[in-house]
CSV table of C-alpha atoms and ligand atoms in Angstrom, one decimal:
chain,number,residue,atom,x,y,z
A,1,MET,CA,-23.2,-6.4,26.9
A,2,ALA,CA,-23.6,-10.2,26.8
A,3,ASP,CA,-21.1,-12.3,28.7
A,4,ASP,CA,-17.9,-13.6,27.1
A,5,LYS,CA,-19.3,-17.0,26.2
A,6,SER,CA,-21.8,-15.6,23.8
A,7,PHE,CA,-19.0,-14.2,21.6
A,8,ASP,CA,-17.2,-16.2,18.9
A,9,ALA,CA,-14.2,-13.9,19.4
A,10,ASP,CA,-13.4,-10.5,21.0
A,11,TYR,CA,-12.3,-9.0,17.7
A,12,ALA,CA,-12.9,-9.7,14.0
A,13,VAL,CA,-11.0,-8.3,11.0
A,14,VAL,CA,-13.0,-8.3,7.8
A,15,GLY,CA,-10.7,-8.3,4.7
A,16,LEU,CA,-7.3,-10.0,5.2
A,17,GLY,CA,-5.7,-7.9,2.4
A,18,SER,CA,-2.8,-5.4,2.8
A,19,MET,CA,-4.0,-3.7,5.9
A,20,GLY,CA,-6.3,-6.3,7.5
A,21,SER,CA,-3.7,-9.1,7.5
A,22,PHE,CA,-1.4,-6.8,9.6
A,23,ALA,CA,-4.2,-5.9,12.0
A,24,PHE,CA,-4.9,-9.6,12.4
A,25,TRP,CA,-1.2,-10.3,13.1
A,26,GLN,CA,-1.1,-7.4,15.6
A,27,LEU,CA,-4.1,-8.6,17.6
A,28,ALA,CA,-2.9,-12.2,17.6
A,29,LYS,CA,0.5,-11.0,18.8
A,30,ARG,CA,-1.1,-9.3,21.7
A,31,ASN,CA,-2.9,-12.5,22.7
A,32,LYS,CA,-6.3,-11.3,21.8
A,33,ARG,CA,-9.1,-13.7,20.6
A,34,VAL,CA,-9.3,-12.6,17.0
A,35,ILE,CA,-11.0,-14.1,13.9
A,36,GLY,CA,-10.3,-12.8,10.4
A,37,PHE,CA,-12.4,-13.1,7.2
A,38,GLU,CA,-11.2,-13.0,3.6
A,39,GLN,CA,-13.3,-13.6,0.6
A,40,TYR,CA,-10.4,-14.9,-1.5
A,41,THR,CA,-7.1,-16.6,-0.6
A,42,PRO,CA,-4.7,-14.2,1.1
A,43,GLY,CA,-2.1,-12.8,-1.4
A,44,HIS,CA,-4.7,-12.9,-4.2
A,45,ASP,CA,-4.7,-10.6,-7.3
A,46,GLN,CA,-8.2,-9.2,-7.2
A,47,GLY,CA,-7.6,-6.3,-4.7
A,48,ALA,CA,-4.9,-3.8,-4.3
A,49,GLY,CA,-2.1,-5.9,-2.8
A,50,HIS,CA,-0.4,-7.7,-5.8
A,51,GLY,CA,2.1,-7.2,-8.5
A,52,GLU,CA,5.4,-8.5,-6.9
A,53,THR,CA,6.6,-5.2,-5.4
A,54,ARG,CA,5.5,-2.1,-3.6
A,55,ILE,CA,7.7,1.0,-2.9
A,56,PHE,CA,8.7,1.9,0.6
A,57,ARG,CA,10.1,5.4,1.2
A,58,THR,CA,10.3,7.7,4.2
A,59,ALA,CA,10.9,11.1,2.6
A,60,TYR,CA,7.3,11.6,1.7
A,61,GLY,CA,6.3,13.7,-1.2
A,62,GLU,CA,2.6,13.2,-0.3
A,63,GLY,CA,3.0,15.1,3.0
A,64,VAL,CA,5.6,15.6,5.7
A,65,GLU,CA,3.0,14.6,8.4
A,66,TYR,CA,3.3,11.0,7.2
A,67,VAL,CA,7.0,10.7,8.1
A,68,PRO,CA,6.5,9.6,11.8
A,69,LEU,CA,4.1,6.8,10.6
A,70,LEU,CA,6.7,5.8,8.0
A,71,GLN,CA,9.5,5.7,10.5
A,72,GLN,CA,7.4,3.3,12.6
A,73,ALA,CA,6.4,1.3,9.6
A,74,ARG,CA,10.0,0.8,8.7
A,75,SER,CA,10.8,-0.6,12.2
A,76,LEU,CA,7.7,-2.8,12.0
A,77,TRP,CA,8.6,-4.2,8.6
A,78,GLN,CA,12.0,-5.1,10.0
A,79,GLU,CA,10.5,-6.7,13.1
A,80,PHE,CA,7.9,-8.5,11.1
A,81,GLN,CA,10.4,-10.1,8.7
A,82,THR,CA,12.7,-11.0,11.5
A,83,GLU,CA,9.8,-12.8,13.3
A,84,ALA,CA,8.8,-14.6,10.0
A,85,GLY,CA,12.4,-15.4,9.1
A,86,ILE,CA,12.0,-14.5,5.4
A,87,GLU,CA,13.0,-11.4,3.4
A,88,ILE,CA,9.9,-9.3,2.7
A,89,TYR,CA,11.3,-5.8,2.9
A,90,THR,CA,14.4,-4.9,1.0
A,91,GLU,CA,16.1,-1.6,1.7
A,92,ASN,CA,18.0,-0.5,-1.4
A,93,LYS,CA,17.5,3.3,-1.2
A,94,GLY,CA,15.3,5.5,-3.3
A,95,THR,CA,15.9,8.1,-5.9
A,96,MET,CA,13.3,10.8,-6.0
A,97,PHE,CA,13.5,13.4,-8.7
A,98,GLY,CA,11.3,16.0,-10.4
A,99,PRO,CA,11.3,19.5,-11.7
A,100,ILE,CA,12.5,22.1,-9.2
A,101,GLY,CA,9.4,23.7,-7.6
A,102,ASP,CA,7.2,20.6,-8.1
A,103,ALA,CA,5.2,20.0,-5.0
A,104,PHE,CA,6.2,16.3,-4.7
A,105,ILE,CA,9.9,16.8,-4.8
A,106,GLU,CA,9.8,19.9,-2.7
A,107,THR,CA,7.9,18.0,0.0
A,108,VAL,CA,10.4,15.2,-0.2
A,109,GLU,CA,13.1,17.8,0.6
A,110,GLU,CA,11.1,19.2,3.4
A,111,SER,CA,10.7,15.7,4.9
A,112,VAL,CA,14.4,15.0,4.9
A,113,HIS,CA,15.2,18.3,6.5
A,114,THR,CA,12.4,18.3,9.1
A,115,TYR,CA,13.1,14.7,10.2
A,116,LYS,CA,16.8,14.6,9.5
A,117,LEU,CA,16.5,11.6,7.3
A,118,PRO,CA,19.7,10.2,5.8
A,119,HIS,CA,19.9,11.3,2.2
A,120,LYS,CA,22.1,12.7,-0.5
A,121,LYS,CA,21.2,15.6,-2.8
A,122,PHE,CA,22.6,15.3,-6.3
A,123,SER,CA,23.2,17.7,-9.2
A,124,ALA,CA,22.1,16.2,-12.5
A,125,GLU,CA,25.7,15.6,-13.4
A,126,GLU,CA,26.4,13.7,-10.1
A,127,ALA,CA,23.2,11.7,-10.5
A,128,LYS,CA,24.2,10.6,-14.0
A,129,GLN,CA,27.5,9.3,-12.5
A,130,ALA,CA,25.8,7.5,-9.7
A,131,TYR,CA,22.9,6.1,-11.7
A,132,PRO,CA,23.9,5.8,-15.4
A,133,GLN,CA,20.7,3.8,-16.1
A,134,ILE,CA,18.5,6.9,-15.6
A,135,LYS,CA,18.4,10.0,-17.9
A,136,PHE,CA,18.2,12.9,-15.6
A,137,LYS,CA,17.3,16.4,-16.7
A,138,ASP,CA,19.2,19.5,-15.7
A,139,ASN,CA,16.2,21.2,-14.2
A,140,HIS,CA,15.6,18.3,-11.9
A,141,LYS,CA,15.9,18.3,-8.1
A,142,ILE,CA,17.3,14.8,-7.2
A,143,ILE,CA,17.3,13.4,-3.7
A,144,CYS,CA,18.5,9.9,-2.9
A,145,GLU,CA,17.2,8.7,0.5
A,146,GLU,CA,18.6,5.8,2.5
A,147,TYR,CA,15.5,4.5,4.2
A,148,ALA,CA,13.7,3.4,1.0
A,149,GLY,CA,13.3,0.2,-0.9
A,150,PHE,CA,10.5,-2.2,-1.6
A,151,VAL,CA,8.2,-4.9,-0.1
A,152,ARG,CA,6.8,-8.0,-1.6
A,153,PRO,CA,3.0,-7.6,-1.2
A,154,GLU,CA,1.7,-11.1,-1.8
A,155,LEU,CA,4.3,-12.6,0.5
A,156,ALA,CA,3.7,-9.9,3.1
A,157,ILE,CA,0.0,-10.5,3.2
A,158,GLU,CA,0.2,-14.3,3.2
A,159,THR,CA,2.9,-14.2,5.9
A,160,ALA,CA,1.0,-11.8,8.2
A,161,VAL,CA,-2.1,-14.1,8.1
A,162,LYS,CA,0.1,-17.2,8.7
A,163,GLN,CA,1.9,-15.5,11.6
A,164,GLY,CA,-1.5,-14.4,13.1
A,165,VAL,CA,-2.7,-18.0,12.9
A,166,LYS,CA,0.5,-19.3,14.5
A,167,LEU,CA,-0.1,-16.8,17.3
A,168,GLY,CA,-3.6,-18.1,18.0
A,169,GLY,CA,-5.9,-16.2,15.5
A,170,THR,CA,-8.4,-17.9,13.4
A,171,ALA,CA,-8.5,-17.0,9.7
A,172,TYR,CA,-11.6,-17.9,7.6
A,173,THR,CA,-10.3,-17.6,4.1
A,174,GLU,CA,-12.6,-18.0,1.0
A,175,HIS,CA,-15.3,-16.6,3.4
A,176,PRO,CA,-17.0,-13.5,1.9
A,177,VAL,CA,-18.8,-11.4,4.6
A,178,THR,CA,-22.2,-10.5,3.4
A,179,ALA,CA,-23.3,-8.2,6.3
A,180,ILE,CA,-22.0,-6.4,9.3
A,181,GLU,CA,-24.7,-5.3,11.9
A,182,THR,CA,-24.2,-3.6,15.2
A,183,ASP,CA,-26.4,-3.7,18.3
A,184,GLU,CA,-26.1,-3.3,22.1
A,185,ASN,CA,-24.3,-6.7,22.2
A,186,GLY,CA,-21.5,-5.8,19.8
A,187,VAL,CA,-21.3,-6.8,16.2
A,188,LEU,CA,-22.9,-9.5,14.2
A,189,ILE,CA,-21.0,-10.7,11.1
A,190,SER,CA,-22.8,-12.7,8.4
A,191,VAL,CA,-20.9,-15.0,6.2
A,192,ASN,CA,-23.2,-16.9,3.8
A,193,GLU,CA,-25.5,-19.0,6.1
A,194,LYS,CA,-23.4,-18.5,9.3
A,195,GLN,CA,-23.2,-15.6,11.8
A,196,PHE,CA,-20.4,-14.7,14.1
A,197,ARG,CA,-20.7,-12.4,17.1
A,198,VAL,CA,-17.7,-10.3,18.3
A,199,LYS,CA,-17.2,-7.3,20.5
A,200,LYS,CA,-15.5,-5.1,17.8
A,201,VAL,CA,-14.8,-5.4,14.2
A,202,ILE,CA,-12.0,-3.9,12.1
A,203,VAL,CA,-13.2,-3.4,8.5
A,204,SER,CA,-10.2,-3.4,6.1
A,205,ALA,CA,-12.1,-4.1,2.9
A,206,GLY,CA,-10.3,-1.6,0.6
A,207,GLY,CA,-12.3,-1.1,-2.6
A,208,TRP,CA,-15.2,-3.1,-1.3
A,209,THR,CA,-15.8,-0.8,1.7
A,210,ASN,CA,-18.8,0.9,0.2
A,211,SER,CA,-20.5,-2.3,-0.8
A,212,LEU,CA,-20.0,-3.8,2.7
A,213,LEU,CA,-21.0,-0.7,4.6
A,214,PRO,CA,-23.3,1.2,2.1
A,215,GLN,CA,-24.8,3.3,4.9
A,216,LEU,CA,-21.5,5.1,5.3
A,217,ASN,CA,-21.7,6.4,1.7
A,218,LEU,CA,-18.0,7.2,1.7
A,219,PRO,CA,-16.8,9.5,-1.2
A,220,LEU,CA,-14.6,6.8,-2.9
A,221,GLU,CA,-13.6,6.3,-6.4
A,222,LEU,CA,-11.8,3.2,-7.7
A,223,GLU,CA,-9.1,4.0,-10.3
A,224,ARG,CA,-7.8,1.3,-12.6
A,225,GLN,CA,-4.0,1.1,-12.7
A,226,VAL,CA,-1.6,-0.9,-14.9
A,227,LEU,CA,1.9,-2.3,-14.0
A,228,VAL,CA,4.3,-3.0,-16.8
A,229,TRP,CA,7.5,-5.0,-17.1
A,230,TYR,CA,10.3,-4.5,-19.6
A,231,ASP,CA,13.3,-6.6,-20.4
A,232,ALA,CA,16.7,-5.0,-19.5
A,233,LYS,CA,19.3,-4.8,-22.2
A,234,LYS,CA,21.9,-5.1,-19.5
A,235,PRO,CA,20.2,-6.7,-16.4
A,236,GLU,CA,23.4,-6.2,-14.3
A,237,LEU,CA,22.6,-2.4,-14.3
A,238,PHE,CA,19.2,-3.0,-12.7
A,239,THR,CA,20.1,-5.2,-9.7
A,240,GLN,CA,19.1,-4.2,-6.2
A,241,ASP,CA,22.5,-3.0,-5.2
A,242,LYS,CA,22.9,-0.8,-8.4
A,243,PHE,CA,19.3,0.4,-9.0
A,244,PRO,CA,17.3,1.9,-6.2
A,245,ILE,CA,13.6,2.2,-6.4
A,246,PHE,CA,12.7,5.5,-8.1
A,247,SER,CA,9.8,7.9,-7.9
A,248,ARG,CA,9.7,10.9,-10.2
A,249,VAL,CA,7.4,13.5,-11.4
A,250,VAL,CA,6.8,13.9,-15.2
A,251,ASN,CA,4.3,16.3,-16.5
A,252,GLY,CA,2.7,16.5,-13.1
A,253,GLU,CA,2.2,12.7,-12.8
A,254,GLY,CA,4.1,10.2,-10.9
A,255,PHE,CA,6.3,7.6,-12.6
A,256,TYR,CA,8.0,4.9,-10.5
A,257,GLY,CA,9.8,1.6,-10.7
A,258,PHE,CA,11.9,-1.1,-9.1
A,259,PRO,CA,15.1,-3.0,-9.5
A,260,THR,CA,14.9,-6.4,-11.2
A,261,LEU,CA,13.7,-9.3,-9.1
A,262,ASP,CA,14.1,-12.0,-11.7
A,263,GLY,CA,17.5,-10.8,-13.1
A,264,LYS,CA,15.7,-10.0,-16.5
A,265,THR,CA,12.8,-7.6,-16.2
A,266,VAL,CA,12.2,-4.3,-14.6
A,267,LYS,CA,8.7,-3.2,-13.5
A,268,VAL,CA,7.6,0.5,-14.0
A,269,ALA,CA,4.3,2.2,-13.8
A,270,ILE,CA,2.5,5.6,-13.9
A,271,HIS,CA,0.9,6.8,-10.7
A,272,HIS,CA,-2.8,7.6,-11.4
A,273,GLY,CA,-2.3,8.6,-15.0
A,274,GLY,CA,-6.0,9.1,-15.6
A,275,GLY,CA,-7.0,5.5,-15.1
A,276,ASP,CA,-10.6,4.4,-15.7
A,277,ILE,CA,-12.8,5.4,-12.8
A,278,ILE,CA,-15.2,2.7,-11.6
A,279,HIS,CA,-17.2,2.1,-8.4
A,280,HIS,CA,-16.8,-1.6,-7.7
A,281,PRO,CA,-13.8,-4.0,-8.0
A,282,ASN,CA,-15.9,-6.2,-10.3
A,283,GLU,CA,-16.0,-3.4,-12.8
A,284,VAL,CA,-12.2,-3.3,-13.2
A,285,GLU,CA,-11.2,-4.2,-16.8
A,286,ARG,CA,-8.6,-6.8,-16.2
A,287,GLU,CA,-7.6,-7.2,-19.9
A,288,ILE,CA,-4.6,-5.2,-21.0
A,289,HIS,CA,-5.0,-2.9,-24.0
A,290,GLN,CA,-2.4,-1.2,-26.2
A,291,ARG,CA,-3.5,2.2,-24.8
A,292,ASP,CA,-2.5,0.9,-21.3
A,293,LEU,CA,1.1,0.4,-22.5
A,294,ASP,CA,1.9,3.2,-24.9
A,295,LYS,CA,2.3,6.1,-22.3
A,296,VAL,CA,4.5,3.9,-20.1
A,297,THR,CA,6.6,2.8,-23.0
A,298,GLU,CA,7.1,6.5,-24.1
A,299,LEU,CA,8.5,7.3,-20.6
A,300,VAL,CA,10.8,4.2,-20.7
A,301,LYS,CA,12.2,5.4,-24.0
A,302,GLU,CA,12.8,8.9,-22.6
A,303,TYR,CA,14.3,8.0,-19.2
A,304,PHE,CA,15.6,4.4,-19.5
A,305,PRO,CA,17.7,3.8,-22.6
A,306,ASP,CA,19.0,0.5,-21.1
A,307,LEU,CA,15.5,-1.1,-21.1
A,308,LYS,CA,14.1,-2.6,-24.2
A,309,PRO,CA,11.0,-0.5,-25.0
A,310,GLU,CA,8.7,-3.5,-25.7
A,311,PRO,CA,6.5,-4.5,-22.7
A,312,VAL,CA,6.8,-8.2,-21.8
A,313,LYS,CA,4.2,-8.4,-19.1
A,314,ALA,CA,1.5,-6.2,-17.6
A,315,LYS,CA,-1.1,-6.5,-14.8
A,316,THR,CA,-4.0,-4.5,-13.6
A,317,CYS,CA,-4.8,-3.3,-10.1
A,318,PHE,CA,-6.9,-0.4,-8.7
A,319,TYR,CA,-6.6,2.5,-6.3
A,320,THR,CA,-9.4,3.4,-3.9
A,321,ASN,CA,-9.1,7.2,-4.0
A,322,THR,CA,-10.5,9.6,-1.4
A,323,PRO,CA,-11.1,13.3,-2.4
A,324,ASP,CA,-8.1,14.6,-0.4
A,325,GLU,CA,-5.9,11.6,-1.1
A,326,HIS,CA,-5.5,10.8,2.6
A,327,PHE,CA,-6.4,7.5,4.2
A,328,ILE,CA,-9.6,6.7,6.1
A,329,ILE,CA,-8.8,5.4,9.6
A,330,GLY,CA,-10.9,5.5,12.8
A,331,GLU,CA,-14.2,4.6,14.2
A,332,ALA,CA,-16.9,4.4,11.5
A,333,PRO,CA,-19.3,7.3,11.6
A,334,SER,CA,-22.5,6.4,13.5
A,335,LEU,CA,-21.5,2.7,13.8
A,336,SER,CA,-20.3,1.8,17.3
A,337,ASN,CA,-17.6,-0.9,17.6
A,338,VAL,CA,-16.7,-0.7,13.9
A,339,ILE,CA,-13.2,0.6,13.1
A,340,LEU,CA,-12.3,1.5,9.5
A,341,LEU,CA,-8.8,0.7,8.4
A,342,GLY,CA,-8.7,2.2,5.0
A,343,PRO,CA,-9.4,2.7,2.1
A,344,MET,CA,-5.8,3.7,1.6
A,345,ALA,CA,-6.1,6.2,-1.3
A,346,GLY,CA,-3.6,4.6,-3.6
A,347,HIS,CA,-0.4,4.9,-1.6
A,348,GLY,CA,-1.0,2.7,1.5
A,349,PHE,CA,1.0,-0.5,1.2
A,350,LYS,CA,4.2,0.8,2.7
A,351,PHE,CA,2.3,1.7,5.8
A,352,ALA,CA,0.7,-1.8,6.3
A,353,PRO,CA,2.3,-2.9,9.5
A,354,VAL,CA,1.9,0.5,11.2
A,355,ILE,CA,-1.8,0.7,10.1
A,356,GLY,CA,-2.2,-2.8,11.5
A,357,LYS,CA,-0.8,-1.6,14.8
A,358,ILE,CA,-3.0,1.5,14.8
A,359,GLY,CA,-6.0,-0.8,14.1
A,360,ALA,CA,-5.2,-3.0,17.1
A,361,ASP,CA,-4.6,0.1,19.3
A,362,LEU,CA,-8.0,1.6,18.2
A,363,ALA,CA,-9.7,-1.8,18.9
A,364,LEU,CA,-8.1,-2.2,22.3
A,365,GLU,CA,-7.5,1.3,23.6
A,366,GLU,CA,-9.8,3.4,21.4
A,367,THR,CA,-6.8,5.6,20.7
A,368,SER,CA,-3.5,5.6,18.9
A,369,ASP,CA,-0.2,7.2,20.0
A,370,LEU,CA,0.4,8.3,16.4
A,371,ASP,CA,-1.3,11.4,15.0
A,372,ILE,CA,-4.1,10.1,12.7
A,373,ALA,CA,-6.3,13.2,12.8
A,374,ILE,CA,-6.0,13.8,9.0
A,375,PHE,CA,-7.5,10.3,8.4
A,376,ASP,CA,-10.7,11.0,10.4
A,377,PRO,CA,-13.6,9.1,8.7
A,378,ASN,CA,-15.9,12.0,9.7
A,379,ARG,CA,-14.0,14.7,7.8
A,380,PHE,CA,-16.2,14.3,4.7
A,381,ASN,CA,-19.4,15.2,6.5
A,382,LYS,CA,-18.1,18.5,8.0
B,401,FAD,C1,-0.9,-0.8,-9.2
B,401,FAD,C2,-0.7,-0.3,-7.7
B,401,FAD,C3,0.6,0.0,-7.3
B,401,FAD,C4,0.7,0.5,-6.0
B,401,FAD,N1,2.0,0.8,-5.6
B,401,FAD,C5,2.2,1.2,-4.3
B,401,FAD,C6,3.5,1.4,-3.8
B,401,FAD,O1,4.5,1.2,-4.6
B,401,FAD,N2,3.6,1.7,-2.5
B,401,FAD,C7,2.6,1.8,-1.7
B,401,FAD,O2,2.8,2.1,-0.5
B,401,FAD,N3,1.3,1.6,-2.1
B,401,FAD,C8,1.1,1.3,-3.4
B,401,FAD,N4,-0.2,1.0,-3.8
B,401,FAD,C9,-1.3,1.2,-2.9
B,401,FAD,C10,-1.5,0.0,-2.0
B,401,FAD,O3,-1.2,-1.2,-2.6
B,401,FAD,C11,-2.9,0.1,-1.5
B,401,FAD,O4,-3.1,1.3,-0.8
B,401,FAD,C12,-3.2,-1.0,-0.5
B,401,FAD,O5,-2.8,-2.3,-1.0
B,401,FAD,C13,-4.6,-1.0,0.0
B,401,FAD,O6,-4.8,-2.0,1.0
B,401,FAD,P1,-6.2,-2.4,1.5
B,401,FAD,O7,-6.0,-3.4,2.6
B,401,FAD,O8,-7.1,-1.2,1.7
B,401,FAD,O9,-6.9,-3.2,0.2
B,401,FAD,P2,-6.7,-4.7,-0.2
B,401,FAD,O10,-5.3,-5.1,-0.2
B,401,FAD,O11,-7.4,-4.8,-1.6
B,401,FAD,O12,-7.5,-5.5,0.8
B,401,FAD,C14,-8.9,-5.6,1.0
B,401,FAD,C15,-9.3,-7.0,1.3
B,401,FAD,O13,-10.6,-7.1,1.7
B,401,FAD,C16,-11.1,-8.3,1.2
B,401,FAD,N5,-12.6,-8.1,1.2
B,401,FAD,C17,-13.3,-7.2,0.7
B,401,FAD,N6,-14.6,-7.4,0.9
B,401,FAD,C18,-14.7,-8.5,1.7
B,401,FAD,C19,-15.8,-9.2,2.2
B,401,FAD,N7,-17.1,-8.8,2.0
B,401,FAD,N8,-15.6,-10.4,2.9
B,401,FAD,C20,-14.3,-10.8,3.0
B,401,FAD,N9,-13.2,-10.2,2.5
B,401,FAD,C21,-13.4,-9.0,1.9
B,401,FAD,C22,-10.6,-8.3,-0.2
B,401,FAD,O14,-10.7,-9.5,-0.9
B,401,FAD,C23,-9.2,-7.9,0.0
B,401,FAD,O15,-8.3,-9.0,0.3
B,401,FAD,C24,-0.4,0.6,-5.1
B,401,FAD,C25,-1.6,0.1,-5.6
B,401,FAD,C26,-1.8,-0.3,-6.9
B,401,FAD,C27,-3.1,-0.8,-7.3
């Protein structure tokens, strides 16, 4: 390899979005020479990291194997906001409910038992007393976990980049990377007319991964999602202390929501819900249509009688789905010195600080002390 002087930095992070901003922060925190590239301004609304709030929960319906990562993510959210001196993560508990026997709610229960997570299990009658804002059904399994709440995505991303810069990293924002090439001297990153040479690159480009590294041909699908806000009839019932985040299963689909942030409105959304499938973020229909709102409004009418069932605001976003709904993390197949940090399969934000840490560990040590085998980027070729 060439000597140190011929490198612009030791490490680069391409995509300072939800995951990349935290990898950038982690590398800078460890006193490494790191540069980051972001095509927009960090905290923008064109990728997957916007919409005011993201759910954090530890009792994980998507798989018990995620719990150790979530436990570390929780500590890192706390450490990160203490360092930044602002509130980014709010722990206000989480109510998970769904029909008895449903895979999501049963895995939530398995998680709390396997990892002894602090929680309460409610009968429908007890839950109605504790959370009168929600209409529970008698056949529901209802679990309220302590280590749940929400993070503020735009603020988290902006702050991680700022903290990284404060610690010595260089962030090139409004800098779209046009090519990443590898050779015996590391990695060459092209940004418009300029080129940067680094020893290793972390690619955290979310829904843009396949356009940036088309040779990987990852089996990704982008799925349009819509977030919807409703006015509360009695906003005092939906404050952080009275209304935990909720995640429930209805007709096999996820339905989730948050306490009010502005003292007026409550944000809810359907998870997946058959959103339009596209293959590039530019194809996401950003305009909101009546059909985007109707299904969510029906659920609001059914489960939240204290919300006014007329949407007052809505926003689009997209998931970058993988066939098995697990993340893609690890060295890129057949590309040396390129580490993939995502895509995150539509449920990744809560993990951002631990994924950033894993990214830094992979860049520096080529290994992680957390079990990330299920995220192996090579698994699709087997
Ligand atoms: C509506 C919605 C609700 C969600 N709710 C939750 C939730 O409650 N809890 C949860 O845990 N997760 C949730 N998620 C999922 C989570 O937000 C995503 O998994 C996560 O944000 C993905 O992060 P990322 O870093 O992979 O992508 P992004 O945050 O999109 O980051 C990718 C970045 O790379 C940049 N980039 C791409 N190409 C280039 C290039 N060539 N040059 C420079 N920069 C480039 C992009 O501009 C972008 O900033 C939700 C997602 C959506 C859409």
